[in-house]
Short mmCIF file of C-alpha atoms and ligand atoms in Angstrom, two decimals:
data_model
loop_
_atom_site.label_atom_id
_atom_site.label_comp_id
_atom_site.label_asym_id
_atom_site.label_seq_id
_atom_site.Cartn_x
_atom_site.Cartn_y
_atom_site.Cartn_z
CA MET A 1 0.11 0.02 0.05
CA SER A 2 1.54 3.45 -1.11
CA ARG A 3 2.06 5.84 1.63
CA LEU A 4 -0.33 8.19 0.13
CA ARG A 5 -3.12 5.75 0.02
CA TRP A 6 -2.58 4.76 3.51
CA MET A 7 -2.74 8.37 4.70
CA GLY A 8 -6.03 8.84 2.68
CA GLU A 9 -7.53 5.77 4.39
CA PHE A 10 -6.37 6.94 7.77
CA ILE A 11 -7.96 10.51 7.21
CA ALA A 12 -11.12 8.89 5.92
CA GLY A 13 -11.33 6.54 9.05
CA ALA A 14 -10.63 9.41 11.45
CA VAL A 15 -13.36 11.45 9.90
CA ALA A 16 -15.89 8.64 10.11
CA CYS A 17 -14.93 8.08 13.64
CA ALA A 18 -15.39 11.74 14.56
CA ALA A 19 -18.67 11.67 12.77
CA VAL A 20 -19.73 8.85 14.97
CA ILE A 21 -18.60 10.60 18.20
CA VAL A 22 -20.50 13.80 17.15
CA ALA A 23 -23.48 11.82 16.39
CA VAL A 24 -23.43 9.96 19.82
CA ARG A 25 -22.29 12.61 22.07
CA PRO A 26 -25.51 14.67 22.53
CA LEU A 27 -27.43 11.46 23.46
CA ALA A 28 -25.02 10.27 26.09
CA HIS A 29 -25.79 11.65 29.71
CA ALA A 30 -22.79 10.14 31.44
CA SER A 31 -19.51 8.86 30.09
CA PRO A 32 -19.45 4.97 29.72
CA ASP A 33 -16.74 4.86 32.37
CA ALA A 34 -18.82 6.52 35.04
CA THR A 35 -21.81 4.39 34.18
CA TRP A 36 -19.72 1.15 34.37
CA LEU A 37 -18.18 2.43 37.74
CA THR A 38 -21.66 3.20 39.17
CA GLN A 39 -22.78 -0.40 38.01
CA ARG A 40 -19.66 -2.02 39.70
CA VAL A 41 -20.11 -0.23 42.82
CA ALA A 42 -23.85 -1.29 43.02
CA LEU A 43 -22.76 -4.85 42.23
CA GLY A 44 -20.00 -4.59 44.84
CA LYS A 45 -22.50 -3.71 47.46
CA GLN A 46 -24.74 -6.57 46.55
CA LEU A 47 -21.84 -9.14 46.89
CA PHE A 48 -20.81 -7.45 50.13
CA ASN A 49 -24.19 -8.02 51.65
CA ASP A 50 -24.68 -11.59 50.38
CA PRO A 51 -24.32 -14.44 52.83
CA SER A 52 -24.80 -17.17 50.02
CA LEU A 53 -21.10 -16.53 49.20
CA SER A 54 -20.10 -18.28 52.46
CA ALA A 55 -19.73 -21.96 53.06
CA ASP A 56 -22.57 -22.17 55.82
CA GLY A 57 -24.77 -19.47 53.93
CA THR A 58 -24.86 -17.10 57.09
CA VAL A 59 -21.75 -14.97 56.71
CA ARG A 60 -21.20 -12.02 54.54
CA CYS A 61 -18.73 -9.25 54.35
CA ALA A 62 -21.17 -6.97 56.30
CA SER A 63 -21.30 -9.46 59.18
CA CYS A 64 -17.95 -8.26 60.32
CA HIS A 65 -17.61 -4.91 58.43
CA ILE A 66 -20.88 -3.40 59.79
CA PRO A 67 -21.72 -0.15 58.42
CA GLU A 68 -23.07 1.24 61.65
CA LYS A 69 -19.61 0.40 63.43
CA ALA A 70 -17.57 2.17 60.83
CA TYR A 71 -17.26 -1.23 58.96
CA THR A 72 -15.77 -3.06 62.07
CA ASP A 73 -17.78 -5.64 64.20
CA GLY A 74 -17.09 -4.49 67.93
CA ARG A 75 -15.34 -7.82 68.59
CA ALA A 76 -11.87 -8.45 69.66
CA VAL A 77 -11.26 -11.03 66.94
CA ALA A 78 -13.58 -11.66 64.06
CA ILE A 79 -16.14 -14.58 64.06
CA GLY A 80 -16.88 -16.36 60.68
CA VAL A 81 -18.48 -19.46 59.26
CA TYR A 82 -19.64 -22.16 61.79
CA GLY A 83 -18.64 -19.77 64.63
CA HIS A 84 -14.93 -20.00 63.95
CA ALA A 85 -12.95 -17.18 65.70
CA GLY A 86 -10.03 -15.66 63.76
CA THR A 87 -6.98 -14.03 65.26
CA ARG A 88 -7.19 -10.47 64.39
CA ASN A 89 -9.31 -7.48 64.85
CA THR A 90 -11.58 -6.36 61.93
CA PRO A 91 -10.29 -2.94 60.67
CA SER A 92 -12.49 -0.34 59.39
CA LEU A 93 -12.97 -0.04 55.52
CA LEU A 94 -13.93 3.62 55.41
CA ASN A 95 -10.35 5.02 55.30
CA ILE A 96 -8.92 2.81 52.52
CA ALA A 97 -9.93 5.58 49.88
CA THR A 98 -9.20 8.59 52.06
CA ALA A 99 -5.75 7.28 53.17
CA SER A 100 -4.73 6.16 49.51
CA GLU A 101 -3.95 2.82 51.15
CA SER A 102 -1.74 0.50 49.05
CA ALA A 103 -1.10 -2.18 51.56
CA PHE A 104 -3.84 -4.19 53.03
CA PHE A 105 -4.41 -6.32 56.32
CA TRP A 106 -2.46 -5.54 59.59
CA ASP A 107 0.71 -7.32 58.08
CA GLY A 108 0.25 -5.39 54.55
CA ARG A 109 0.22 -8.98 52.87
CA ARG A 110 -1.69 -7.71 49.88
CA THR A 111 -0.83 -4.54 47.81
CA ALA A 112 -3.78 -4.56 45.58
CA LEU A 113 -7.46 -4.05 46.85
CA GLU A 114 -8.80 -6.00 44.11
CA HIS A 115 -6.92 -9.15 45.39
CA ALA A 116 -7.38 -8.29 49.18
CA VAL A 117 -11.21 -8.32 48.84
CA LEU A 118 -11.17 -11.86 47.45
CA ASP A 119 -9.22 -13.30 50.23
CA PRO A 120 -12.03 -13.33 52.96
CA LEU A 121 -14.11 -15.57 50.70
CA THR A 122 -11.96 -18.60 50.91
CA ASN A 123 -10.55 -17.82 54.23
CA PRO A 124 -11.39 -20.87 56.40
CA VAL A 125 -12.38 -18.99 59.37
CA GLU A 126 -14.08 -15.92 57.58
CA MET A 127 -16.50 -17.12 54.68
CA GLY A 128 -15.00 -20.57 54.15
CA LEU A 129 -15.30 -21.32 50.43
CA HIS A 130 -13.12 -23.99 49.13
CA ASP A 131 -11.62 -21.93 46.48
CA GLN A 132 -12.51 -19.22 43.76
CA SER A 133 -14.08 -21.79 41.36
CA GLU A 134 -16.63 -22.53 44.14
CA LEU A 135 -17.16 -18.58 44.44
CA LEU A 136 -17.69 -18.18 40.79
CA GLN A 137 -20.09 -21.23 40.57
CA ARG A 138 -22.25 -19.75 43.22
CA ILE A 139 -22.40 -16.41 41.59
CA THR A 140 -23.20 -17.72 38.02
CA GLN A 141 -25.97 -19.92 39.60
CA ASN A 142 -27.81 -16.59 40.13
CA ASN A 143 -29.39 -15.03 37.24
CA ALA A 144 -29.46 -11.43 38.75
CA TYR A 145 -25.72 -11.56 39.15
CA ARG A 146 -25.18 -12.71 35.49
CA VAL A 147 -26.97 -9.86 34.13
CA ALA A 148 -25.41 -7.43 36.57
CA PHE A 149 -21.93 -8.55 35.80
CA SER A 150 -22.39 -8.32 31.99
CA GLN A 151 -23.78 -4.78 32.37
CA ALA A 152 -20.86 -3.75 34.79
CA PHE A 153 -18.03 -5.45 32.57
CA PRO A 154 -19.56 -4.90 28.89
CA ASN A 155 -16.14 -5.52 27.41
CA ASP A 156 -15.54 -8.88 28.63
CA ARG A 157 -17.39 -11.33 26.69
CA GLY A 158 -16.20 -14.56 28.24
CA SER A 159 -17.39 -16.09 31.42
CA LEU A 160 -17.17 -14.63 34.88
CA THR A 161 -13.68 -14.37 36.23
CA SER A 162 -12.78 -13.69 39.93
CA ALA A 163 -10.91 -10.59 38.63
CA GLU A 164 -14.38 -9.06 37.97
CA VAL A 165 -15.55 -10.09 41.40
CA GLY A 166 -12.50 -8.36 42.89
CA ALA A 167 -12.82 -5.13 40.76
CA ALA A 168 -16.56 -4.91 41.83
CA LEU A 169 -15.85 -5.41 45.56
CA ALA A 170 -12.98 -2.80 45.47
CA ALA A 171 -15.08 -0.32 43.54
CA TYR A 172 -17.61 -0.54 46.30
CA ILE A 173 -15.13 -0.27 49.13
CA ARG A 174 -13.29 2.80 47.34
CA SER A 175 -16.89 4.38 47.29
CA LEU A 176 -17.10 4.27 51.06
CA ALA A 177 -16.14 7.72 52.31
CA PRO A 178 -16.56 8.71 55.82
CA SER A 179 -18.51 11.75 56.50
CA GLN A 180 -16.68 15.09 57.36
CA SER A 181 -15.45 14.94 60.94
CA ALA A 182 -15.32 17.65 63.64
CA PHE A 183 -11.46 17.64 62.80
CA ASP A 184 -12.09 18.23 59.15
CA HIS A 185 -14.39 21.17 59.88
CA TYR A 186 -11.63 22.50 62.32
CA LEU A 187 -9.11 22.25 59.37
CA HIS A 188 -11.53 24.04 56.95
CA GLY A 189 -11.52 26.99 59.18
CA ASP A 190 -14.19 26.38 61.70
CA ARG A 191 -12.28 27.02 64.92
CA THR A 192 -15.27 26.12 67.01
CA ALA A 193 -15.51 22.65 65.75
CA LEU A 194 -13.08 21.35 68.34
CA ASN A 195 -13.66 22.22 71.87
CA PRO A 196 -10.93 23.64 74.00
CA ARG A 197 -9.84 20.17 75.34
CA ALA A 198 -9.74 18.65 72.00
CA GLN A 199 -7.46 21.56 70.78
CA LEU A 200 -5.17 20.94 73.66
CA GLY A 201 -5.20 17.31 72.48
CA LEU A 202 -4.34 18.19 68.88
CA ALA A 203 -1.25 20.12 70.31
CA LEU A 204 -0.07 17.05 72.37
CA PHE A 205 -0.54 14.78 69.45
CA GLN A 206 1.45 16.87 67.05
CA GLY A 207 3.91 17.96 69.82
CA LYS A 208 5.18 16.59 73.11
CA ALA A 209 3.16 13.16 72.64
CA GLY A 210 4.77 12.57 69.20
CA CYS A 211 1.81 10.55 67.80
CA ALA A 212 1.70 12.46 64.44
CA GLU A 213 5.16 10.99 63.66
CA CYS A 214 3.16 7.88 62.48
CA HIS A 215 -0.50 8.88 62.68
CA ARG A 216 0.46 11.61 60.28
CA LEU A 217 -1.49 15.00 59.84
CA ASP A 218 0.36 16.54 56.96
CA ASP A 219 -1.63 15.41 53.98
CA SER A 220 -4.99 16.91 52.95
CA PRO A 221 -7.11 15.37 54.25
CA PRO A 222 -4.85 13.89 57.00
CA THR A 223 -4.57 10.36 56.60
CA LEU A 224 -3.38 9.47 60.11
CA THR A 225 -1.03 6.86 58.96
CA ASP A 226 2.40 6.95 57.87
CA HIS A 227 1.84 3.81 55.57
CA GLY A 228 4.59 2.17 57.51
CA TYR A 229 5.12 -0.73 59.96
CA HIS A 230 6.04 -0.55 63.57
CA ARG A 231 6.75 -2.70 66.42
CA THR A 232 3.87 -2.41 68.82
CA GLY A 233 4.73 -4.59 71.61
CA VAL A 234 1.07 -5.68 71.68
CA GLY A 235 0.80 -9.38 71.86
CA LEU A 236 4.74 -10.00 71.39
CA ASP A 237 5.43 -10.87 75.15
CA GLY A 238 3.30 -13.83 74.93
CA ILE A 239 5.18 -15.48 72.11
CA MET A 240 8.98 -14.32 72.85
CA ALA A 241 9.78 -17.61 74.41
CA ASN A 242 8.61 -19.55 71.44
CA LEU A 243 10.08 -17.61 68.50
CA PRO A 244 12.30 -20.23 66.97
CA VAL A 245 9.17 -22.77 66.69
CA LEU A 246 6.72 -20.17 65.49
CA THR A 247 8.95 -18.58 62.71
CA GLU A 248 9.89 -22.11 61.56
CA GLY A 249 6.18 -22.98 61.31
CA VAL A 250 5.67 -19.87 59.20
CA ILE A 251 8.52 -20.77 56.71
CA ALA A 252 7.34 -24.34 56.60
CA ARG A 253 3.87 -23.28 55.57
CA SER A 254 5.21 -20.89 53.12
CA LEU A 255 7.30 -23.63 51.32
CA GLN A 256 4.09 -25.75 51.10
CA GLY A 257 2.56 -22.67 49.19
CA ALA A 258 -0.19 -22.11 51.85
CA ALA A 259 -1.93 -18.51 51.50
CA ILE A 260 -0.43 -16.27 54.28
CA GLY A 261 -3.94 -14.92 55.25
CA ASP A 262 -5.26 -18.55 55.92
CA GLY A 263 -2.14 -19.41 58.19
CA VAL A 264 -2.47 -16.11 60.12
CA ALA A 265 -6.22 -16.37 60.62
CA THR A 266 -5.88 -20.01 61.97
CA HIS A 267 -2.51 -19.73 64.15
CA ALA A 268 -3.02 -17.14 66.79
CA ASP A 269 0.68 -17.03 67.88
CA GLU A 270 2.11 -17.04 64.41
CA ALA A 271 -0.22 -14.13 63.78
CA GLN A 272 1.57 -12.27 66.51
CA LEU A 273 4.73 -12.32 64.43
CA GLY A 274 2.94 -9.56 62.05
CA ARG A 275 4.95 -8.40 59.05
CA PHE A 276 7.51 -11.50 59.34
CA ASN A 277 4.49 -13.62 58.04
CA VAL A 278 4.86 -11.63 54.71
CA THR A 279 8.69 -11.06 54.54
CA GLN A 280 10.15 -13.76 56.54
CA ASP A 281 12.71 -11.21 57.60
CA PRO A 282 13.56 -11.58 61.41
CA ALA A 283 13.71 -7.66 61.40
CA ASP A 284 10.06 -7.63 60.75
CA ILE A 285 8.99 -9.83 63.64
CA GLY A 286 6.15 -8.20 65.75
CA LEU A 287 5.92 -5.06 63.19
CA PHE A 288 2.21 -4.09 62.09
CA ARG A 289 0.84 -1.37 59.88
CA THR A 290 0.01 1.95 61.32
CA PRO A 291 -3.73 2.18 61.22
CA SER A 292 -5.38 5.31 60.26
CA LEU A 293 -6.98 6.86 63.39
CA ARG A 294 -10.10 8.37 61.53
CA GLY A 295 -13.28 7.43 63.15
CA VAL A 296 -11.25 5.68 65.84
CA ALA A 297 -13.98 6.41 68.31
CA HIS A 298 -16.28 4.06 66.65
CA THR A 299 -13.89 1.17 66.05
CA ALA A 300 -13.30 -0.34 69.77
CA PRO A 301 -11.74 -2.58 70.64
CA TYR A 302 -8.32 -1.87 69.32
CA MET A 303 -4.97 -2.93 68.14
CA HIS A 304 -4.30 -5.79 65.44
CA ASP A 305 -5.53 -8.51 68.06
CA GLY A 306 -8.40 -6.54 69.65
CA SER A 307 -6.62 -6.93 73.04
CA VAL A 308 -7.19 -3.37 74.10
CA SER A 309 -10.85 -2.61 74.92
CA THR A 310 -11.11 1.21 75.27
CA LEU A 311 -9.66 4.27 73.58
CA GLU A 312 -8.43 5.48 76.84
CA ASP A 313 -6.56 2.15 77.28
CA ALA A 314 -5.15 2.27 73.69
CA ILE A 315 -3.84 5.80 74.48
CA ASP A 316 -2.17 4.58 77.64
CA ARG A 317 -0.65 1.62 75.73
CA GLU A 318 0.76 3.81 73.06
CA VAL A 319 2.13 6.50 75.49
CA TYR A 320 3.97 3.66 77.35
CA TYR A 321 5.18 1.62 74.45
CA ARG A 322 6.43 4.78 72.50
CA SER A 323 8.27 5.73 75.57
CA LEU A 324 9.82 2.34 75.64
CA GLN A 325 10.86 2.54 71.99
CA THR A 326 12.47 6.15 71.92
CA GLY A 327 13.98 5.68 75.28
CA ARG A 328 12.50 9.07 76.15
CA PRO A 329 9.88 8.61 79.07
CA LEU A 330 6.88 10.55 78.01
CA ASN A 331 4.99 11.70 81.02
CA LEU A 332 1.59 12.63 80.23
CA SER A 333 -0.77 13.63 83.06
CA VAL A 334 -4.25 12.27 83.47
CA GLU A 335 -5.66 15.53 82.16
CA GLU A 336 -3.32 15.38 79.25
CA ARG A 337 -4.49 11.78 78.30
CA LEU A 338 -8.01 13.08 78.60
CA ASP A 339 -7.16 15.91 76.05
CA LEU A 340 -5.72 13.20 73.63
CA ALA A 341 -8.85 11.03 73.86
CA GLU A 342 -11.02 14.15 73.19
CA PHE A 343 -8.98 14.92 70.08
CA LEU A 344 -9.23 11.37 68.87
CA ARG A 345 -12.96 11.53 69.35
CA SER A 346 -13.02 14.34 66.78
CA LEU A 347 -11.41 12.35 63.96
C1 LIG B 401 -15.52 -13.31 59.79
C2 LIG B 401 -15.20 -11.59 59.53
C3 LIG B 401 -14.78 -11.22 58.17
C4 LIG B 401 -15.48 -11.17 57.02
C5 LIG B 401 -16.78 -11.99 56.75
C6 LIG B 401 -14.97 -10.23 56.07
N1 LIG B 401 -13.90 -9.73 56.82
FE1 LIG B 401 -12.69 -8.36 55.88
N2 LIG B 401 -11.50 -8.42 57.55
C7 LIG B 401 -11.69 -9.16 58.74
C8 LIG B 401 -10.57 -9.17 59.42
C9 LIG B 401 -10.43 -9.85 60.84
C10 LIG B 401 -9.50 -8.39 58.67
C11 LIG B 401 -8.17 -8.20 59.16
C12 LIG B 401 -7.42 -9.52 58.78
C13 LIG B 401 -5.75 -9.23 58.84
O1 LIG B 401 -5.17 -8.31 58.89
O2 LIG B 401 -5.09 -10.38 59.00
C14 LIG B 401 -10.19 -7.93 57.51
C15 LIG B 401 -9.54 -7.17 56.56
C16 LIG B 401 -10.06 -6.72 55.48
C17 LIG B 401 -9.63 -5.80 54.50
C18 LIG B 401 -8.17 -5.11 54.58
C19 LIG B 401 -8.41 -3.61 55.23
C20 LIG B 401 -7.23 -3.02 55.59
O3 LIG B 401 -7.36 -1.76 55.76
O4 LIG B 401 -6.22 -3.71 55.74
C21 LIG B 401 -10.52 -5.64 53.46
C22 LIG B 401 -10.21 -4.83 52.28
C23 LIG B 401 -11.61 -6.53 53.67
N3 LIG B 401 -11.40 -7.04 54.91
C24 LIG B 401 -12.68 -6.63 53.10
C25 LIG B 401 -13.58 -7.59 52.95
C26 LIG B 401 -14.51 -8.05 52.08
C27 LIG B 401 -14.80 -7.46 50.71
C28 LIG B 401 -15.29 -9.21 52.71
C29 LIG B 401 -16.30 -9.86 52.00
C30 LIG B 401 -15.85 -10.66 50.71
C31 LIG B 401 -15.01 -9.39 53.92
N4 LIG B 401 -13.82 -8.39 54.22
C32 LIG B 401 -15.38 -10.20 54.72
C33 LIG B 401 -12.79 -9.89 58.93
C34 LIG B 401 -13.83 -10.09 58.08
C1 LIG B 402 6.14 4.65 65.86
C2 LIG B 402 4.82 4.81 65.24
C3 LIG B 402 3.67 5.37 66.09
C4 LIG B 402 3.63 6.21 67.03
C5 LIG B 402 4.80 7.40 67.42
C6 LIG B 402 2.23 6.18 67.61
N1 LIG B 402 1.47 5.13 66.94
FE1 LIG B 402 -0.44 4.58 67.52
N2 LIG B 402 -0.22 2.94 66.45
C7 LIG B 402 0.85 2.61 65.60
C8 LIG B 402 0.74 1.24 65.23
C9 LIG B 402 1.87 0.56 64.37
C10 LIG B 402 -0.35 0.87 65.62
C11 LIG B 402 -1.04 -0.64 65.50
C12 LIG B 402 -0.49 -1.55 66.62
C13 LIG B 402 -1.14 -2.87 66.76
O1 LIG B 402 -2.13 -3.10 66.33
O2 LIG B 402 -0.30 -3.61 67.32
C14 LIG B 402 -1.11 1.81 66.46
C15 LIG B 402 -2.32 1.73 66.96
C16 LIG B 402 -3.03 2.81 67.62
C17 LIG B 402 -4.29 2.84 68.08
C18 LIG B 402 -5.24 1.68 67.96
C19 LIG B 402 -5.99 2.12 66.63
C20 LIG B 402 -6.77 0.80 66.15
O3 LIG B 402 -7.59 1.09 65.18
O4 LIG B 402 -6.72 -0.39 66.80
C21 LIG B 402 -4.46 4.14 68.80
C22 LIG B 402 -5.73 4.57 69.41
C23 LIG B 402 -3.24 4.80 68.55
N3 LIG B 402 -2.13 3.97 68.02
C24 LIG B 402 -2.98 6.02 69.23
C25 LIG B 402 -1.79 6.67 69.26
C26 LIG B 402 -1.44 7.72 70.13
C27 LIG B 402 -2.53 8.50 70.87
C28 LIG B 402 -0.11 8.12 70.02
C29 LIG B 402 0.77 9.21 70.76
C30 LIG B 402 0.68 9.01 72.07
C31 LIG B 402 0.50 7.03 69.07
N4 LIG B 402 -0.55 6.19 68.58
C32 LIG B 402 1.77 7.08 68.60
C33 LIG B 402 2.04 3.42 65.41
C34 LIG B 402 2.24 4.50 66.17
#
């Protein structure tokens, strides 16, 4: 084909495309992307609330991520299918979008939300399905889902994939945004949004108490996390004597190709090794992801194992342990601890 003819065809094609775009444009109310996103969010919400996706037909995502409790469950550790207890406290899902999280679970074992949302479905003590093919089978048995998936993923002509399920659940979770907190109003210039005690708490949080070193305030809106991992002391005392056996257990399971999340949820002592479960680096023993503290007044009990029942106790624990870590004793009076608590309630 001559260069000239090729150019001619290219231009003719471009003109035809433009004509189609002009013809279609005035009719379209929303861009196709926006429509698919809306459909994916709606589908994700349906999946999130569907107990038929669990082994015993009673557990749905919302059983543990309860909207009225900032998407936590109020328990120390989660209870899943057949009443099985896990090993970790259910985190809020409200801050994932606000904090631009790129690591998930207390040990950061997943780096894509689309993958993280699929794990609970096959976790033996959460929703307990055998594998992802059982998941896909259950979904395709439902006519309404088949229609909803084909609308939400119009370009995928083939059969349903777990990637689509992950995309729908992730779209729903990203759509969950916390409402503006008193602290947000304060930052937007309403100086009355924080009472005097909370304002003293804010000053301590950023200043003497050093909390903002990890629960950071410098982004807009503040994420209250540094996206990092830190040793917390919580739960570590109980396993110190047994470290060699526990670390070998983790390594052996990993060599067998077992999913990290399944091991963590069913081996309480190994779960206390924290980030080590992901990296198998001894330096990571007992490290956990810094949780965002947004909405923290609604997410009791606290810490990765839910072992701290109240916000006041969590503050005491943090003040004590952070002093130990830095070697600088942090002396906060009873009044100052109340100030910190009042500030945390404004988040
Ligand atoms: C039995 C209770 C339970 C059920 C059911 C459950 N989760 Fe969770 N979820 C948890 C717990 C506990 C964790 C923390 C686990 C860990 O860190 O090891 C968690 C963590 C998460 C995280 C990571 C959050 C973060 O910031 O690290 C996401 C995302 C999530 N769940 C989504 C879902 C979705 C989607 C479903 C349904 C498909 C679901 N969960 C079902 C208890 C549950
Ligand atoms: C070195 C980093 C670091 C500093 C400094 C720090 N935190 Fe934390 N904070 C963490 C980590 C990591 C966790 C999770 C610990 C765990 O689950 O074992 C946490 C957990 C918490 C929790 C429980 C949150 C939840 O959802 O369970 C509260 C409340 C808290 N911190 C408040 C504070 C306060 C108040 C200060 C200042 C006195 C502070 N933190 C200083 C890293 C830090």
